[in-house]
Backbone as ProteinMPNN parsed JSONL, in Angstrom:
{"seq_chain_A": "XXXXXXXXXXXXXXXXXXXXXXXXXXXXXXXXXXXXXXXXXXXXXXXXXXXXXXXXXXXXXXXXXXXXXXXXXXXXXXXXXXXXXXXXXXXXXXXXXXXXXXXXXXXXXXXXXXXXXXXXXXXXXX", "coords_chain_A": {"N_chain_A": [[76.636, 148.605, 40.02], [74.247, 145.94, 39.205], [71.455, 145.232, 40.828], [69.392, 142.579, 41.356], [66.634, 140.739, 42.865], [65.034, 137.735, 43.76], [62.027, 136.322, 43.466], [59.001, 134.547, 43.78], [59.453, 131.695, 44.704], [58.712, 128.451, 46.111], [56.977, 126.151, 47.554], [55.629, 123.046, 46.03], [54.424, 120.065, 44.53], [55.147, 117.465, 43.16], [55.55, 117.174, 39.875], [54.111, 119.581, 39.547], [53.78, 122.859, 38.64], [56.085, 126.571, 38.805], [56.206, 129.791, 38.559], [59.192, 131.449, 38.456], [60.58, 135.002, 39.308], [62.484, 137.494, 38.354], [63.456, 140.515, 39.414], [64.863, 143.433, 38.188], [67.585, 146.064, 38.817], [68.442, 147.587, 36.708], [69.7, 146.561, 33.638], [72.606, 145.023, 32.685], [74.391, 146.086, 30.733], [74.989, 147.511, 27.324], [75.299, 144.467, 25.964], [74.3, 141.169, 27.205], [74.203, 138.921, 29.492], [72.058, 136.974, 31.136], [71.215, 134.711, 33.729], [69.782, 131.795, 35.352], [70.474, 130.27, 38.372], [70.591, 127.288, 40.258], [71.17, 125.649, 43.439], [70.98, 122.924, 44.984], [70.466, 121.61, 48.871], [73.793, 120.129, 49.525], [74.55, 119.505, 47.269], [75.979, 120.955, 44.437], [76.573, 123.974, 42.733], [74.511, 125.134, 40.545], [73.995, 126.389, 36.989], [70.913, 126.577, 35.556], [69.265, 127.858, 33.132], [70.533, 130.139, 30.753], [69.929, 133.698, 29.105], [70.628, 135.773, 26.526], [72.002, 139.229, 25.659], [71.947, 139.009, 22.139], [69.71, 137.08, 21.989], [70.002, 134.72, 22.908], [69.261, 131.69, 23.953], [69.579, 129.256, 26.771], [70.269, 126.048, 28.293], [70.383, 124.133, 30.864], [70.835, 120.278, 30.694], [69.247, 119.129, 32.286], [66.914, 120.4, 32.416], [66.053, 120.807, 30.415], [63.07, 121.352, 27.735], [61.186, 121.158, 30.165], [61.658, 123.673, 31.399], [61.296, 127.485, 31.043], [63.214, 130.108, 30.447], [63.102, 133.548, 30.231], [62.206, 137.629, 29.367], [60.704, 140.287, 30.133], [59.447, 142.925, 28.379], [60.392, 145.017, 29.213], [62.69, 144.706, 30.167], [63.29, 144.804, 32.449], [62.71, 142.829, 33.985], [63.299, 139.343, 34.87], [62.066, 136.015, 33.959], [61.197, 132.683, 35.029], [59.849, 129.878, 33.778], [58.363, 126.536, 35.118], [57.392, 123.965, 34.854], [56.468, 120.186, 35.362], [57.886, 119.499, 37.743], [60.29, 117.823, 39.651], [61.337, 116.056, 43.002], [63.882, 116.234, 42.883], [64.046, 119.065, 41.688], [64.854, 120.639, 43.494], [65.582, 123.495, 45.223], [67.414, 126.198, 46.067], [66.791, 128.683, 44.651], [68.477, 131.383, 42.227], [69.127, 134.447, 40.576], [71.315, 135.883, 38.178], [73.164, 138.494, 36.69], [75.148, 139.192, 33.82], [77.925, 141.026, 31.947], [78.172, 141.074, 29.311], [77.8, 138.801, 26.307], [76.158, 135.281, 26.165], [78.88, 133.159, 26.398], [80.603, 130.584, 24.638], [82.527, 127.206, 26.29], [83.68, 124.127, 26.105], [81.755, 122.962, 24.515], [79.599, 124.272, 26.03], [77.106, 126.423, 27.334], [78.093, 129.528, 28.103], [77.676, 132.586, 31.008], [79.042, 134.862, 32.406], [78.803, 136.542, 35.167], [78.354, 139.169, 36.863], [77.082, 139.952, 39.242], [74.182, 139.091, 41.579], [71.493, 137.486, 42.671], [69.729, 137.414, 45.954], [68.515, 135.501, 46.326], [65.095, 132.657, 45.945], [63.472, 130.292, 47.503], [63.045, 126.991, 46.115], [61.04, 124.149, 46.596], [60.137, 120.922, 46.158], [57.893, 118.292, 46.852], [57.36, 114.748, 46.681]], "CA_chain_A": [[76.236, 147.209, 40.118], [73.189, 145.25, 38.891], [70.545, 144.917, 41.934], [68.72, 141.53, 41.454], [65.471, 140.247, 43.64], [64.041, 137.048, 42.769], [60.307, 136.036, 44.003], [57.695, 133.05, 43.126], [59.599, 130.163, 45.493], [57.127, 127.764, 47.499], [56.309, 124.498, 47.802], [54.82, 122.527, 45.337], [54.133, 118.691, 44.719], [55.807, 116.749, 42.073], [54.534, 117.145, 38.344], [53.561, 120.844, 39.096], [54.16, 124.006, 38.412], [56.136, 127.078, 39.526], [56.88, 130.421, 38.039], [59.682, 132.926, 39.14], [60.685, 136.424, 38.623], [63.994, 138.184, 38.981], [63.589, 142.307, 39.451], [66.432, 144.029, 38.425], [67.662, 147.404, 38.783], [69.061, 147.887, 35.614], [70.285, 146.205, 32.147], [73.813, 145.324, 32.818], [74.78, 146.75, 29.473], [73.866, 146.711, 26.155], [75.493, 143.305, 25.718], [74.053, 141.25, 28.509], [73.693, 137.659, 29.703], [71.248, 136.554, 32.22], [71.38, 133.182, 33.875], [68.848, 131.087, 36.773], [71.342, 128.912, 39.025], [70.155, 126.73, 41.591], [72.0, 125.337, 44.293], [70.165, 122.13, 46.325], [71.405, 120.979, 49.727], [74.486, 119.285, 49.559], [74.604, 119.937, 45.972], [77.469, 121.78, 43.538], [75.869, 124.948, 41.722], [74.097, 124.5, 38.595], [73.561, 126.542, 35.811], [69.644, 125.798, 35.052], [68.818, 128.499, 31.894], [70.819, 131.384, 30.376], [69.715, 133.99, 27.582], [71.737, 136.943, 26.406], [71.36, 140.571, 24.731], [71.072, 138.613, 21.319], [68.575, 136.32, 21.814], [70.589, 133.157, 22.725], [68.714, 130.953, 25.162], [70.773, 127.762, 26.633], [69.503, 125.621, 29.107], [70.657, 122.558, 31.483], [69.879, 118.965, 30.004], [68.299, 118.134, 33.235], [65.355, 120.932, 33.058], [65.201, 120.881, 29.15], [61.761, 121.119, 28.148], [60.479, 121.651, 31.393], [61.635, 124.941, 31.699], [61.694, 128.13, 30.064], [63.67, 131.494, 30.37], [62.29, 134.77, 29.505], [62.775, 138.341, 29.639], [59.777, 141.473, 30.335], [59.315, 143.457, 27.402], [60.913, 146.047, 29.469], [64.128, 144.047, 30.06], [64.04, 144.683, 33.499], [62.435, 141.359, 34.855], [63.571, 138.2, 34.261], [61.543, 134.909, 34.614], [62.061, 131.178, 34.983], [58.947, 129.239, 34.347], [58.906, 125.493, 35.754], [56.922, 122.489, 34.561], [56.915, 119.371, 35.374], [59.072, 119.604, 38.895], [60.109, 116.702, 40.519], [61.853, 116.859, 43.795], [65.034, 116.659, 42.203], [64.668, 120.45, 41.681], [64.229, 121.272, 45.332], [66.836, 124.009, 45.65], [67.324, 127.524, 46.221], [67.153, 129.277, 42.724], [69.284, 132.867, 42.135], [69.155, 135.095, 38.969], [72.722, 136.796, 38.273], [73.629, 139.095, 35.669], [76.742, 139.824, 33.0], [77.796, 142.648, 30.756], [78.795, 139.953, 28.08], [76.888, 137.536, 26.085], [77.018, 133.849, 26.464], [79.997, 132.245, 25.681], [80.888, 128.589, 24.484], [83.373, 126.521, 26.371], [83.554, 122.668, 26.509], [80.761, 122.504, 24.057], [78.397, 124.659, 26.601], [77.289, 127.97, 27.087], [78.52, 130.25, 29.995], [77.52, 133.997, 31.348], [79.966, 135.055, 33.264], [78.257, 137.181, 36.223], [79.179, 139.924, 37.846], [75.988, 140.589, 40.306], [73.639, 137.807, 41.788], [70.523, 138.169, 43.835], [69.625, 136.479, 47.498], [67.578, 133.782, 46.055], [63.99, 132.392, 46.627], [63.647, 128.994, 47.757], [62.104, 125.98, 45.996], [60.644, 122.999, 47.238], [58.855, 119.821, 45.451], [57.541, 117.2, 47.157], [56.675, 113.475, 46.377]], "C_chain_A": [[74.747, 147.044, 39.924], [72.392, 144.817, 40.837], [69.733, 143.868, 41.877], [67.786, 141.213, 42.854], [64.975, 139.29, 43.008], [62.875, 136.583, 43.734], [59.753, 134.654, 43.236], [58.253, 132.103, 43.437], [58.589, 129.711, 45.658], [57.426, 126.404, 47.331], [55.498, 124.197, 47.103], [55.246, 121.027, 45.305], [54.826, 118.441, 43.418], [54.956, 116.508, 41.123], [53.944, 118.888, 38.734], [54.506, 121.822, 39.149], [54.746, 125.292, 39.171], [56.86, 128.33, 38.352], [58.091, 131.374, 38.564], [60.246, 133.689, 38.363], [61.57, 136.889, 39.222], [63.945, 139.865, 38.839], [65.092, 142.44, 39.036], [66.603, 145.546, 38.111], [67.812, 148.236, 37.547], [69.507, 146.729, 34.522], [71.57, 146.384, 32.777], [74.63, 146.13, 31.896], [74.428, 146.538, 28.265], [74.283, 145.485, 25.468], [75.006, 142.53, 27.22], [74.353, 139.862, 28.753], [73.025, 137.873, 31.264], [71.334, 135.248, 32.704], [70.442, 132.738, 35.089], [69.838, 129.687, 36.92], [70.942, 128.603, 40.042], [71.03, 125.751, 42.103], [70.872, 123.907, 45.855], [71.209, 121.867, 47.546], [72.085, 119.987, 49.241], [74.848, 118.951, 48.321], [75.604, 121.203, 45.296], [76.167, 122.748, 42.708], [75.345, 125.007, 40.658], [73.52, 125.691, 37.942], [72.229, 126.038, 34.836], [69.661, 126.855, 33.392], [69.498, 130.295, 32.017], [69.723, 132.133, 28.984], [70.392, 135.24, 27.821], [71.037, 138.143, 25.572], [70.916, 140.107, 23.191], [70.387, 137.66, 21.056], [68.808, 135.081, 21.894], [69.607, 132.975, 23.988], [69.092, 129.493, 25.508], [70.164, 127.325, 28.31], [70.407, 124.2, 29.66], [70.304, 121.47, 30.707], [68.976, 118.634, 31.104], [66.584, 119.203, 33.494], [64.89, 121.449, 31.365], [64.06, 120.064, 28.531], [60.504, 121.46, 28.689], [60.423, 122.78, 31.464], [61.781, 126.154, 30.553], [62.252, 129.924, 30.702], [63.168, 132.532, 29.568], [62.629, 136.244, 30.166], [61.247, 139.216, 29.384], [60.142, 141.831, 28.827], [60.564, 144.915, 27.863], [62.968, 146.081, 29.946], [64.48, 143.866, 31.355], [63.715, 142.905, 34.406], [62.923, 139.971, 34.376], [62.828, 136.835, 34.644], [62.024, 133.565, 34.013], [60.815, 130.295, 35.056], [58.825, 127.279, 34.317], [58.045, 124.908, 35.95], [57.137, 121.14, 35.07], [58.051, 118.926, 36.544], [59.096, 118.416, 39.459], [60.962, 117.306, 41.912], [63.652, 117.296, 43.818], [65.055, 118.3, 41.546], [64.629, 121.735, 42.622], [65.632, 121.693, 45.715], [66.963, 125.305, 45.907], [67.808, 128.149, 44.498], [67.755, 131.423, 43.012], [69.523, 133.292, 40.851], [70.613, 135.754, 39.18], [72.494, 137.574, 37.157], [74.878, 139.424, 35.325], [76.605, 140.466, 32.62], [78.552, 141.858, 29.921], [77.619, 138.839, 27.726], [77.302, 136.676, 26.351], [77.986, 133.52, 25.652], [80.322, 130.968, 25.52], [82.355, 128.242, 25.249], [82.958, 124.941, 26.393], [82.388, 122.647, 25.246], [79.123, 122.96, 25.13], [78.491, 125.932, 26.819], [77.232, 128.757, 28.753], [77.826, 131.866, 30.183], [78.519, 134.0, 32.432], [79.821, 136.506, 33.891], [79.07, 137.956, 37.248], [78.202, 140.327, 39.293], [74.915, 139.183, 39.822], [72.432, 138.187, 42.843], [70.473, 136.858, 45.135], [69.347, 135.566, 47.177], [65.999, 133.555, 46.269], [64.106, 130.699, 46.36], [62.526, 127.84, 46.831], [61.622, 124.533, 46.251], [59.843, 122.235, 46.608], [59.042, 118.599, 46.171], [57.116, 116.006, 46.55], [55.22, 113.176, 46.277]], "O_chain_A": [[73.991, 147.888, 40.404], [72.954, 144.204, 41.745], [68.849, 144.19, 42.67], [68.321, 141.486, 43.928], [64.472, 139.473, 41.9], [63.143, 136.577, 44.936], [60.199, 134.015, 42.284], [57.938, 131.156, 42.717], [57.53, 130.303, 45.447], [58.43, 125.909, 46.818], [54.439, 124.817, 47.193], [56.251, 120.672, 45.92], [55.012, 119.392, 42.658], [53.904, 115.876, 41.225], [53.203, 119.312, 37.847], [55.67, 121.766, 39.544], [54.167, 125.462, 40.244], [57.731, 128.052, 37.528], [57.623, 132.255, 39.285], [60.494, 133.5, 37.172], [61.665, 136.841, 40.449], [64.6, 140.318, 37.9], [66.104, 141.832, 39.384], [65.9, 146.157, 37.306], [67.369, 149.377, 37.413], [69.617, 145.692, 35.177], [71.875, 147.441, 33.33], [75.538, 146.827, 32.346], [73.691, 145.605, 27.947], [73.74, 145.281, 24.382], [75.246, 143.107, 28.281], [75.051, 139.523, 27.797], [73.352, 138.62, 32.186], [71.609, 134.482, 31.781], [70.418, 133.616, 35.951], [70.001, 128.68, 36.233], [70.831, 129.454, 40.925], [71.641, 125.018, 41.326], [70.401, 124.051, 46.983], [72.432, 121.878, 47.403], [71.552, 119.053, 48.642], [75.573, 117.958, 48.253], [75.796, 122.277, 45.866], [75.123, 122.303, 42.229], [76.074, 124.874, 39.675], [72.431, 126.037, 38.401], [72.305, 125.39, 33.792], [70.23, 126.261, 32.476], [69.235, 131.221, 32.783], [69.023, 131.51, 28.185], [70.69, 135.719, 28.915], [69.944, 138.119, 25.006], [69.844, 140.534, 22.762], [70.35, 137.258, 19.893], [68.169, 134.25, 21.249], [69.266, 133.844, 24.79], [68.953, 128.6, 24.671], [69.765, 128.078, 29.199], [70.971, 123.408, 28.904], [69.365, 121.679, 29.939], [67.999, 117.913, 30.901], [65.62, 118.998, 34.231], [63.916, 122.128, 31.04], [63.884, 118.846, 28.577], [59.412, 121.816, 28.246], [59.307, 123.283, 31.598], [62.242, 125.949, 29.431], [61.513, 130.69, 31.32], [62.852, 132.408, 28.384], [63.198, 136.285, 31.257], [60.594, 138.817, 28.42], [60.954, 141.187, 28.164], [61.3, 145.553, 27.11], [63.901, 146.883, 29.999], [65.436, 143.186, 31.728], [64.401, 142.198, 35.144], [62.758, 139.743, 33.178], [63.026, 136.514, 35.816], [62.78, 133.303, 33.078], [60.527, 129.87, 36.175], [59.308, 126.77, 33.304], [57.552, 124.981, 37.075], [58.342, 120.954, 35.236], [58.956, 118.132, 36.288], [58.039, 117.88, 39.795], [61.247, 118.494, 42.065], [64.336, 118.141, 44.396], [66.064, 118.683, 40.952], [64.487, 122.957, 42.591], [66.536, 121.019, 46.211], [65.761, 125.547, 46.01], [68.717, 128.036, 43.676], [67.379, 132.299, 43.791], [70.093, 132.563, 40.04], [70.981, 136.104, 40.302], [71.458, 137.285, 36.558], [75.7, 139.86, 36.13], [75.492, 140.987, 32.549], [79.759, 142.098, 29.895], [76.841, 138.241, 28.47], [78.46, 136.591, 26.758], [77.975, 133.572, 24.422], [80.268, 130.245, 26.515], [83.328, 128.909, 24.898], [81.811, 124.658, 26.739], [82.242, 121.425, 25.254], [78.034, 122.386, 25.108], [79.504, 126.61, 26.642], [76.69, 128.625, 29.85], [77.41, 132.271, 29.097], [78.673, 133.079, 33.234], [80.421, 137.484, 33.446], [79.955, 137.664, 38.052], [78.68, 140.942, 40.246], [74.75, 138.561, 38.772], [72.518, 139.082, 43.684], [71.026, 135.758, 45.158], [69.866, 134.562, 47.664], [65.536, 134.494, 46.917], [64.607, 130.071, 45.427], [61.305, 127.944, 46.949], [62.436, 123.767, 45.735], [58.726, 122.7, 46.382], [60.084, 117.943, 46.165], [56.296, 116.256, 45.667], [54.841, 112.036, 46.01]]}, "name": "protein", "num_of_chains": 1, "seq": "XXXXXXXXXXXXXXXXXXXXXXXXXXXXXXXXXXXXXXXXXXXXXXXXXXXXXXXXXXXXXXXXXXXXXXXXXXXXXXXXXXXXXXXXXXXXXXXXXXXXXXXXXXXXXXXXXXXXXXXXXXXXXX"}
C-alpha cells in the first residue's frame, strides 16, 4: 500500500493563497492516478483536481483556474496550489492514490483510489 501525508493546511483570509503537499511512499504503479478531495463540514466529498501517469490533469468546475495540480520531478510528492480561496473552500483536503489512470464516466474524469492520506485542514475566512 501507498503511504500518503499531506501538509500546508492553515488559515487564510479570502482572496489568498495556500499551497499543499502530499508525501508519498511510493508510485502506485507505473500507471497511476492521483487525486486532491476535500470534504467541508456538512458537506458530500468532492473531487477538487486529478492527474494521472500520462499527463491528464482534470479538475472541479468550482476551483477551475484557481487551482493547480502538480507532481515533484521525483514523482513522489504531490501538490495542490490554491488561489484565490474563498471560504467556500474551507474543508479538510486528502491526497489518495490509484494504480489506474483517469477514467471518463458521465462526461467526467475519475481515479479510482486505493490508498488515501489523514488530511490537513483548510480554513478561509471572510
Amino acid at each position: 500500500r501507498v503511504h500518503l501525508v499531506e501538509s500546508g493546511g492553515g488559515s487564510v483570509r479570502s482572496g489568498g493563497s495556500l499551497k499543499l503537499s502530499c508525501t508519498m511512499s511510493e508510485i502506485p504503479s507505473n500507471a497511476y492516478c492521483l487525486v486532491w478531495i476535500r470534504q467541508g463540514l456538512g458537506k458530500e466529498r468532492e473531487g477538487v483536481a486529478a492527474l494521472d501517469s500520462a499527463g491528464l490533469r482534470s479538475y472541479a468546475d468550482s476551483v477551475k483556474g484557481r487551482f493547480a495540480i502538480s507532481q515533484a520531478n521525483d514523482k513522489n510528492t504531490l501538490y495542490l496550489e490554491m488561489n484565490l480561496l474563498t471560504p467556500e473552500d474551507t474543508a479538510m483536503y486528502y491526497c489518495a492514490a490509484g494504480n489506474a489512470p483517469l477514467y471518463v464516466r458521465d462526461g467526467r474524469d475519475y481515479c479510482d483510489f486505493q490508498d488515501i492520506g489523514p488530511g490537513t485542514h483548510v480554513t478561509v475566512s471572510s
